[in-house]
PDB file of C-alpha atoms in Angstrom:
ATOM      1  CA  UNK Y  23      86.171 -48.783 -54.260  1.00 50.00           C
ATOM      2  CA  UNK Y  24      82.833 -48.819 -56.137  1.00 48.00           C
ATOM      3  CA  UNK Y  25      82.873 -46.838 -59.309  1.00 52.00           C
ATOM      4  CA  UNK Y  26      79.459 -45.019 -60.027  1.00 51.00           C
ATOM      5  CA  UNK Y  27      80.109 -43.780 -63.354  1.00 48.00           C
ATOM      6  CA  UNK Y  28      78.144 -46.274 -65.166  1.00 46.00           C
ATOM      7  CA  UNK Y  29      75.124 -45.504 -62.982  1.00 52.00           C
ATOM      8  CA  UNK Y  30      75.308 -41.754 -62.800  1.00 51.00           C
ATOM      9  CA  UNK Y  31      75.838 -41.523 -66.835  1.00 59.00           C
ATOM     10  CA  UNK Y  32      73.113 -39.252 -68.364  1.00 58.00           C
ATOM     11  CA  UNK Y  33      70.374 -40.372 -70.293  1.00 58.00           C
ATOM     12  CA  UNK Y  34      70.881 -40.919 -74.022  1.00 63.00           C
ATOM     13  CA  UNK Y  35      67.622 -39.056 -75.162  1.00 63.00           C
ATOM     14  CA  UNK Y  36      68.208 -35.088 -74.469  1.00 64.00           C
ATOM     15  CA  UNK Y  37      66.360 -33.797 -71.473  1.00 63.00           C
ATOM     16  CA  UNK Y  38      64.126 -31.271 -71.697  1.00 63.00           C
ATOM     17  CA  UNK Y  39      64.522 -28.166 -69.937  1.00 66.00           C
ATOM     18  CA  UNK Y  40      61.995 -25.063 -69.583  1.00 69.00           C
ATOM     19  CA  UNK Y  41      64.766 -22.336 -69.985  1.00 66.00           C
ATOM     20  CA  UNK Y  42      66.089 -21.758 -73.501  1.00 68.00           C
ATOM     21  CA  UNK Y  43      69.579 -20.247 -73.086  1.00 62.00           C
ATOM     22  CA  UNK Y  44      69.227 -18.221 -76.604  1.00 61.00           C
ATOM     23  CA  UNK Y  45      66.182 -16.563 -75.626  1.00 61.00           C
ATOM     24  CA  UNK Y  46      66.580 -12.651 -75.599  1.00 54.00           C
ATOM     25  CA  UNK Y  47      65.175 -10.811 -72.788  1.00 49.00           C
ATOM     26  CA  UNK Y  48      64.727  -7.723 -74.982  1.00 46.00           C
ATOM     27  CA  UNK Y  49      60.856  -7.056 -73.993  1.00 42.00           C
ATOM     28  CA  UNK Y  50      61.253  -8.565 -70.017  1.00 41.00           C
ATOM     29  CA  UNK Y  51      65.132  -6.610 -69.403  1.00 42.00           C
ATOM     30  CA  UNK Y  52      65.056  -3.570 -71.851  1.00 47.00           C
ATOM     31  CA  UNK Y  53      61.021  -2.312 -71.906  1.00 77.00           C
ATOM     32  CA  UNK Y  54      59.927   0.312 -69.759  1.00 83.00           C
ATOM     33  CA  UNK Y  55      56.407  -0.722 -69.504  1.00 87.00           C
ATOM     34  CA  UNK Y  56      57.200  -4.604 -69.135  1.00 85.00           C
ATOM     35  CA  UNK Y  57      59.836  -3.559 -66.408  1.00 85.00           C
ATOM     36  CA  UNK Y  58      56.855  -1.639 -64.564  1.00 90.00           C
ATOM     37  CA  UNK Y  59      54.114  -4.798 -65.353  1.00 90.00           C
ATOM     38  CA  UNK Y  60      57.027  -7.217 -63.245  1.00 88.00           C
ATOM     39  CA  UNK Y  61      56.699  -4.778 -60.456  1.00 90.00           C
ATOM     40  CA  UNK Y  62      53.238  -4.473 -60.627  1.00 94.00           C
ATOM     41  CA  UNK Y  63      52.617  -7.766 -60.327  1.00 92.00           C
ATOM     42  CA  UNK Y  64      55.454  -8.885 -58.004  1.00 91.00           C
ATOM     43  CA  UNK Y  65      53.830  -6.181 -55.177  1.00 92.00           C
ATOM     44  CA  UNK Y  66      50.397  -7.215 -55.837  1.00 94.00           C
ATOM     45  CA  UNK Y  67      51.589 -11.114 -55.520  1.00 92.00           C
ATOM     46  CA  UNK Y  68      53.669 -10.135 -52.253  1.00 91.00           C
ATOM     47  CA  UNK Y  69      50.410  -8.906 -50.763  1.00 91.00           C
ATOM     48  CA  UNK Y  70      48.066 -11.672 -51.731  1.00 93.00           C
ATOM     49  CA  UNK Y  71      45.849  -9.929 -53.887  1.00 94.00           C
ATOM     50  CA  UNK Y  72      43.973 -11.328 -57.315  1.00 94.00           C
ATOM     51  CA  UNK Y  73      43.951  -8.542 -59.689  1.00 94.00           C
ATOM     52  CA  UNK Y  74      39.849  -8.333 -59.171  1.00 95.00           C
ATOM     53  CA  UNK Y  75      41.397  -6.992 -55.586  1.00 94.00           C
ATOM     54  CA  UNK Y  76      43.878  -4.511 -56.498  1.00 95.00           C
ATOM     55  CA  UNK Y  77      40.901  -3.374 -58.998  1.00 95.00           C
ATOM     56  CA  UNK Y  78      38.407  -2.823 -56.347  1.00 95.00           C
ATOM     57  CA  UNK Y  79      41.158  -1.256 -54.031  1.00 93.00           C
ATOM     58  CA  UNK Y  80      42.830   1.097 -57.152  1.00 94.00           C
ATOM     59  CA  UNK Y  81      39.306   1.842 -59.178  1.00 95.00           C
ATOM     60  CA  UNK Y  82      41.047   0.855 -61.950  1.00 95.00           C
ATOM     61  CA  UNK Y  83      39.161  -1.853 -64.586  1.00 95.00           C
ATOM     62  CA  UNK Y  84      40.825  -5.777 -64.459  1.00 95.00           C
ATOM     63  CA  UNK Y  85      41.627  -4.913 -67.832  1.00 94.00           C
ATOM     64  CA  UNK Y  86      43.814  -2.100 -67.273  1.00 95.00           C
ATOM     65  CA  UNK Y  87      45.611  -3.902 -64.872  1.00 95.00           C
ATOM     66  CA  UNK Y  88      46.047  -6.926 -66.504  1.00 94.00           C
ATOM     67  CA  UNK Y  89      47.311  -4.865 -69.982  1.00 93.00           C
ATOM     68  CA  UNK Y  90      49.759  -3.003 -67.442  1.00 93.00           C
ATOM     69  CA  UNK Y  91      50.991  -6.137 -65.491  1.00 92.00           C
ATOM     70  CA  UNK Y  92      51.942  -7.798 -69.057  1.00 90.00           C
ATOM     71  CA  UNK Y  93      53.468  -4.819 -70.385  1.00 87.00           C
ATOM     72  CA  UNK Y  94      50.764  -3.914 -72.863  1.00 89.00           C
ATOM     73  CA  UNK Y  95      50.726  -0.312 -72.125  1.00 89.00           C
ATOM     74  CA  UNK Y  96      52.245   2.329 -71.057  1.00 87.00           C
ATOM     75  CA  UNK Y  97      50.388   3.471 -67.680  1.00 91.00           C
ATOM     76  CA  UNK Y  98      50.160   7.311 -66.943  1.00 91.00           C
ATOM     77  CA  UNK Y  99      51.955   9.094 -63.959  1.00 88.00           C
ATOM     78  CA  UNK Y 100      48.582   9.393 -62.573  1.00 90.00           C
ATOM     79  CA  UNK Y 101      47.836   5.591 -62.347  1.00 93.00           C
ATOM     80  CA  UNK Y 102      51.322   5.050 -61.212  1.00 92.00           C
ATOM     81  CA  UNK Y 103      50.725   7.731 -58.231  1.00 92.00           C
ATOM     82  CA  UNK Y 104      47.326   4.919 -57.495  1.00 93.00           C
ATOM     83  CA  UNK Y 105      49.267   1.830 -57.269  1.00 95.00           C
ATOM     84  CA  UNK Y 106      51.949   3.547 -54.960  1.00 91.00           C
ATOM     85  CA  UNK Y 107      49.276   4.182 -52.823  1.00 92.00           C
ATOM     86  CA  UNK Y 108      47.493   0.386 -53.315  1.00 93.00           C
ATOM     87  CA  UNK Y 109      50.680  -1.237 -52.412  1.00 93.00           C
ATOM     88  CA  UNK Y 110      52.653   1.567 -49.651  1.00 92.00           C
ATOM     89  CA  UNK Y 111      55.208   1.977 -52.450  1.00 90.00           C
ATOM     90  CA  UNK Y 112      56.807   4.801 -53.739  1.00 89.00           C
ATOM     91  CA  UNK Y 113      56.115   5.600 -57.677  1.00 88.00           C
ATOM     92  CA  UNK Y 114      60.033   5.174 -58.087  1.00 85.00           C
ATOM     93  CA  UNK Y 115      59.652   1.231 -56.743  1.00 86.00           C
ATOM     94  CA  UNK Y 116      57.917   0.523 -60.091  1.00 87.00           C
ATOM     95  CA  UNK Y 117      61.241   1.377 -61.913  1.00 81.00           C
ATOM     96  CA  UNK Y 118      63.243  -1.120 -59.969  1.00 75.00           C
ATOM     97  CA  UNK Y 119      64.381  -3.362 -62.368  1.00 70.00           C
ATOM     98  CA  UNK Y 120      64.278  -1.489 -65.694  1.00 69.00           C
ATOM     99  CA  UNK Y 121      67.283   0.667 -64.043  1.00 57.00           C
ATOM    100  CA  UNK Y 122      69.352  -1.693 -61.779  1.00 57.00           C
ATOM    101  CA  UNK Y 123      72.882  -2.594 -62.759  1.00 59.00           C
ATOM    102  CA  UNK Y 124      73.931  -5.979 -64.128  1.00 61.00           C
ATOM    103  CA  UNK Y 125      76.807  -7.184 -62.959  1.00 68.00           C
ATOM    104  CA  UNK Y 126      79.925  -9.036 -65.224  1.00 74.00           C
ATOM    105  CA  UNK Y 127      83.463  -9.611 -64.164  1.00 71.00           C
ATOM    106  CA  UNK Y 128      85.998 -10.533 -66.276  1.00 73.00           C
ATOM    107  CA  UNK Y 129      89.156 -12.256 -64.644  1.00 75.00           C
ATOM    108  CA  UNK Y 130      92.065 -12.417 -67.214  1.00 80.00           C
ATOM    109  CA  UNK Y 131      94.374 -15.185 -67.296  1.00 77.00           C
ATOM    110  CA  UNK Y 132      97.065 -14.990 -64.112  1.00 73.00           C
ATOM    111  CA  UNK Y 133      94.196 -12.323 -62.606  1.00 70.00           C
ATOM    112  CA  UNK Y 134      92.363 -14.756 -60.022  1.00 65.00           C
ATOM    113  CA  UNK Y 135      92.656 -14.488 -56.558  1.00 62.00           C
ATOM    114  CA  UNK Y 136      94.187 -16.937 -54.608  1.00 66.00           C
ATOM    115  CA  UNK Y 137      91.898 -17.444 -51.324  1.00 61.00           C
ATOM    116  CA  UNK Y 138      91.851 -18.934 -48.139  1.00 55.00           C
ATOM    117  CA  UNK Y 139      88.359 -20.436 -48.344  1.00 53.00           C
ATOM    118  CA  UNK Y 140      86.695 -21.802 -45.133  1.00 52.00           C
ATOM    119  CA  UNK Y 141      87.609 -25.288 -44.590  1.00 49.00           C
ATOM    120  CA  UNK Y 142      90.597 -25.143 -47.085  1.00 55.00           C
ATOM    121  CA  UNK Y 143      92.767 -28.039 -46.381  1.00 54.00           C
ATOM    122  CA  UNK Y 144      96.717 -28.009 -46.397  1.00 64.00           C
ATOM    123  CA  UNK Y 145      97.785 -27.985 -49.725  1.00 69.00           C
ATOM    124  CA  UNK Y 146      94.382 -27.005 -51.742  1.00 80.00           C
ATOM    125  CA  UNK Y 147      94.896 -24.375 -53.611  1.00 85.00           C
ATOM    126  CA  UNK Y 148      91.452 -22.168 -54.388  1.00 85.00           C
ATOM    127  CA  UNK Y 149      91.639 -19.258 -56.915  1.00 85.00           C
ATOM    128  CA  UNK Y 150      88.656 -17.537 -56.700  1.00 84.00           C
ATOM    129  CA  UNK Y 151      87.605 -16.714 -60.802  1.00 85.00           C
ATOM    130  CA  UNK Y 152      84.737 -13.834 -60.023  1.00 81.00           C
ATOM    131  CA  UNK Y 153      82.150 -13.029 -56.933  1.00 77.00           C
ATOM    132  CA  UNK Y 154      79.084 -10.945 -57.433  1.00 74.00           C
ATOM    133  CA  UNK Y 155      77.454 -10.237 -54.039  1.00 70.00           C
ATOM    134  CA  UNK Y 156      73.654  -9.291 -53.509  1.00 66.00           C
ATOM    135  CA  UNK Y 157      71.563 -10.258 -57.235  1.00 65.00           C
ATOM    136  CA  UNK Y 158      68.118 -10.367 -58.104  1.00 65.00           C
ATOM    137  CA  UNK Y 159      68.770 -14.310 -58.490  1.00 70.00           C
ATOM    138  CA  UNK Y 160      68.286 -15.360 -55.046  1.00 74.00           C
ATOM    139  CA  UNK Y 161      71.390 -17.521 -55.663  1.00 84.00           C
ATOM    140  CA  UNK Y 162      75.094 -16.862 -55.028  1.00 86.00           C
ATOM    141  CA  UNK Y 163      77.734 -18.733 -57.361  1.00 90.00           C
ATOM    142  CA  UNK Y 164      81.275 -18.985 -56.604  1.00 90.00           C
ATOM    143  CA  UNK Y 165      83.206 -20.643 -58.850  1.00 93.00           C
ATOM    144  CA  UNK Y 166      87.019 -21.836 -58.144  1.00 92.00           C
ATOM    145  CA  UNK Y 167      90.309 -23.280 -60.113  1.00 92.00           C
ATOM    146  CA  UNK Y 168      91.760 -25.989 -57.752  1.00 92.00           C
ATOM    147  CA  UNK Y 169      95.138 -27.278 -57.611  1.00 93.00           C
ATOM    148  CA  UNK Y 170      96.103 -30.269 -55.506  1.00 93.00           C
ATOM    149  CA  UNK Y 171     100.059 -31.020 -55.865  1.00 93.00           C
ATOM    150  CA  UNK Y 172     102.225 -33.636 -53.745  1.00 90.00           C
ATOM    151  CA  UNK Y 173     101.449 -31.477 -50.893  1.00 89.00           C
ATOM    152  CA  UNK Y 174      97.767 -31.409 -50.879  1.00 88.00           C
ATOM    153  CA  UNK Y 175      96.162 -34.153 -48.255  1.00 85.00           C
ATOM    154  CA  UNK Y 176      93.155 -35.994 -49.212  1.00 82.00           C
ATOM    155  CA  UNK Y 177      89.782 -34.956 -47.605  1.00 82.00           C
ATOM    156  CA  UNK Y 178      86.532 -36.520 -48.735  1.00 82.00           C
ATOM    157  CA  UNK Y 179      84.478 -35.188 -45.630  1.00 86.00           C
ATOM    158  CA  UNK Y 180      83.629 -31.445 -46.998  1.00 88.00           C
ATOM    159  CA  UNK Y 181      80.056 -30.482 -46.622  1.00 89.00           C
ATOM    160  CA  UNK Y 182      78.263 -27.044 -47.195  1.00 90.00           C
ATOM    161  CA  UNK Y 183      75.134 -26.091 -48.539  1.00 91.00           C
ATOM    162  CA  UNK Y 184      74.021 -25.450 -52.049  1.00 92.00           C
ATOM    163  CA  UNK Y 185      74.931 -27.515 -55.523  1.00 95.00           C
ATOM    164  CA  UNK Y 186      78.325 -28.201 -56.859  1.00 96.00           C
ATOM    165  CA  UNK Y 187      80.230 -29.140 -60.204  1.00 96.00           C
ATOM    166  CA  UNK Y 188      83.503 -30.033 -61.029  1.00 97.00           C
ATOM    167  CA  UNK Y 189      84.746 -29.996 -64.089  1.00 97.00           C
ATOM    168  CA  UNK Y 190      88.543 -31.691 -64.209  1.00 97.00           C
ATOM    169  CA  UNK Y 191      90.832 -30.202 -66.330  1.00 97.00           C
ATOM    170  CA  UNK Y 192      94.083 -32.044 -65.480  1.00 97.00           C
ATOM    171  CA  UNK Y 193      95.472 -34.930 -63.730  1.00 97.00           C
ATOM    172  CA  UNK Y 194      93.546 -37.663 -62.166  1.00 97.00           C
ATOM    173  CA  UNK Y 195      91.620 -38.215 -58.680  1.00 97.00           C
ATOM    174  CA  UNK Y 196      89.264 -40.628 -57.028  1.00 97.00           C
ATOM    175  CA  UNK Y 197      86.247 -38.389 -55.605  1.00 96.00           C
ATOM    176  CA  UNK Y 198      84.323 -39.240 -53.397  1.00 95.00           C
ATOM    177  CA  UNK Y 199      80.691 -38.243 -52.729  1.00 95.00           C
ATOM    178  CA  UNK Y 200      78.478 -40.024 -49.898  1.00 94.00           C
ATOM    179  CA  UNK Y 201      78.933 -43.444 -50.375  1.00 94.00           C
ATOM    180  CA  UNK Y 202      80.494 -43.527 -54.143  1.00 96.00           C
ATOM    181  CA  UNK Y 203      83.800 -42.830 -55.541  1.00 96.00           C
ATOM    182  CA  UNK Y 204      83.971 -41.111 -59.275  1.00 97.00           C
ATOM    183  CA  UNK Y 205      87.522 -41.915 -60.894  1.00 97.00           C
ATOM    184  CA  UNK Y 206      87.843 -38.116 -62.524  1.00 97.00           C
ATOM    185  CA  UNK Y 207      90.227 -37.404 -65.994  1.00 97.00           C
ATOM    186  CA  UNK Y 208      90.557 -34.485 -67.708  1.00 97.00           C
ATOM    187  CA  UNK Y 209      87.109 -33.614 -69.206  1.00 97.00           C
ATOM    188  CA  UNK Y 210      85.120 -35.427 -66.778  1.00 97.00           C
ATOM    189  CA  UNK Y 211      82.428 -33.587 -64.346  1.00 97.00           C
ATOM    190  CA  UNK Y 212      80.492 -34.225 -61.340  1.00 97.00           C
ATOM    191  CA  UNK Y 213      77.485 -32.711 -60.808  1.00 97.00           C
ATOM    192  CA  UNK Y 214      76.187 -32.854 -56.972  1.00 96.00           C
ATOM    193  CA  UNK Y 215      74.255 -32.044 -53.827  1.00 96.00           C
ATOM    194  CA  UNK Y 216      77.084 -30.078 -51.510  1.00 94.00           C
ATOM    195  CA  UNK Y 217      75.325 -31.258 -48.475  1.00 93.00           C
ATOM    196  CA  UNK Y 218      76.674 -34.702 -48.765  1.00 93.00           C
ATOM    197  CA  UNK Y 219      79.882 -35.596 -47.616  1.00 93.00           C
ATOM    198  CA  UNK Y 220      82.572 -34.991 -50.553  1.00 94.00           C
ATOM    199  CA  UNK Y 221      85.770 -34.359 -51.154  1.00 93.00           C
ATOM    200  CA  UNK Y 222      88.963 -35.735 -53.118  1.00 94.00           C
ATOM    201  CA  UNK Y 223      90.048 -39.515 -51.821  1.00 93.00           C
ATOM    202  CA  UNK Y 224      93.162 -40.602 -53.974  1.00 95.00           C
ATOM    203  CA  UNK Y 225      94.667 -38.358 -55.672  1.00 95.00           C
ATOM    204  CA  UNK Y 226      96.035 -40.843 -58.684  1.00 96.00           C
ATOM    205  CA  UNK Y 227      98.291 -38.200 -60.951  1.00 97.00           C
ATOM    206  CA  UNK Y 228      99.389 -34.600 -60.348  1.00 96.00           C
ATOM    207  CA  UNK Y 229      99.310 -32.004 -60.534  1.00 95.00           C
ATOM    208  CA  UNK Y 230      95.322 -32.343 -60.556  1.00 97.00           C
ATOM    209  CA  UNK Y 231      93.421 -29.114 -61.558  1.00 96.00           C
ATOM    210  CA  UNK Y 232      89.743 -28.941 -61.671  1.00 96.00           C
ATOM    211  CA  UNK Y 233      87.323 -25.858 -62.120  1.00 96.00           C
ATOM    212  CA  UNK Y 234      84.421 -26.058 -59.118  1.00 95.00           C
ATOM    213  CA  UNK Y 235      81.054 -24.077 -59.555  1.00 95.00           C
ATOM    214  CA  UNK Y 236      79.138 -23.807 -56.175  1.00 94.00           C
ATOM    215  CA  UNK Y 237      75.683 -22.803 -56.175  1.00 93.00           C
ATOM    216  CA  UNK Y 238      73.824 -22.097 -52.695  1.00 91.00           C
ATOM    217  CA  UNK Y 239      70.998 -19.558 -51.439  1.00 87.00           C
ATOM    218  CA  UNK Y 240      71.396 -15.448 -50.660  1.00 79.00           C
ATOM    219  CA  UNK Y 241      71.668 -15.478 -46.855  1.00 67.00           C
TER     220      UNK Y 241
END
């Protein structure tokens, strides 16, 4: 058994990610006139046109569209009625996002759903924690609480598509992913590609419980 936990550790400087998770969305999410810009732009980029195009096609000066595709102004119903045309759209289209619903779930302790998920194997237990269908993300999440007891086999063949991460919360297990086995105690993760063969190989104390995120594309 090879133990890749030395070579998988992360790096000691902190990476640097484009996103910053306390940003608020207040003038992309909440504005009327930067929810119409998005649009704007999204239907002009979804046809291939430069915004010199969509000028010639509309009448309507580069400037004008560039101050309404960053949400600099506040265009009239009139220039609205133009753009439906430009792009086959109804007016409404531009309003997409500022008035679509965002979703939450909360799941209260004891709440979550105990599943058969495809591929379960004897003994796995899967409680589903929260599903949210069709999103503007692209991305579908489920995430899981699993419980292996005495009566759970092992299984380090599963393979689906998308990203996973466990995050163990009690017991032990050897895990297994492509050609590496992770020893796993409580406050240990694994971050990985689904697509590789994984799955739990010895399961060293139990109960074992272990939260797993998966990740994959809207079909």
């Amino acid at each position: 058994m090879s133990d890749g936990s030395a070579n998988s550790a992360l790096p000691r400087g902190k990476p640097a990610f484009d996103q910053d998770p306390h940003r608020v969305r207040e003038i992309t999410e909440r504005n009327l006139e930067a929810a119409i810009g998005r649009e704007v732009r999204n239907f002009r980029r979804q046809q291939g046109m430069t915004v010199a195009d969509l000028a010639n096609v509309t009448g309507l000066s580069i400037g004008m569209l560039s101050k309404i595709e960053n949400g600099n102004t506040s265009p009239s119903l009139t220039t609205l009625q133009v753009l439906s045309h430009a792009f086959s759209v109804p007016v409404t289209a531009f309003f997409k996002s500022y008035e679509e619903r965002r979703e939450a779930q909360h799941v209260r302790a004891g709440e979550h759903v105990e599943i058969e998920r495809r591929g379960t194997r004897a003994g796995h237990q899967y409680n589903l924690l929260g599903h949210i269908g069709s999103n503007n993300s692209g991305v579908v999440v489920e995430p899981y609480i699993i419980t292996l007891t005495t009566e759970s086999d092992t299984f380090p063949a599963f393979q689906h598509e998308g990203l996973e991460l466990l995050y163990m919360l009690e017991g032990e297990v050897d895990y297994r992913h492509g050609d590496t086995v992770y020893p796993l105690k409580p406050g240990d993760s694994l971050f990985f590609d689904a697509d590789s063969p994984h799955g739990p190989e010895t399961l060293v104390k139990l109960p074992a419980r272990y939260l797993s995120v998966i990740a994959y594309p809207q079909g």
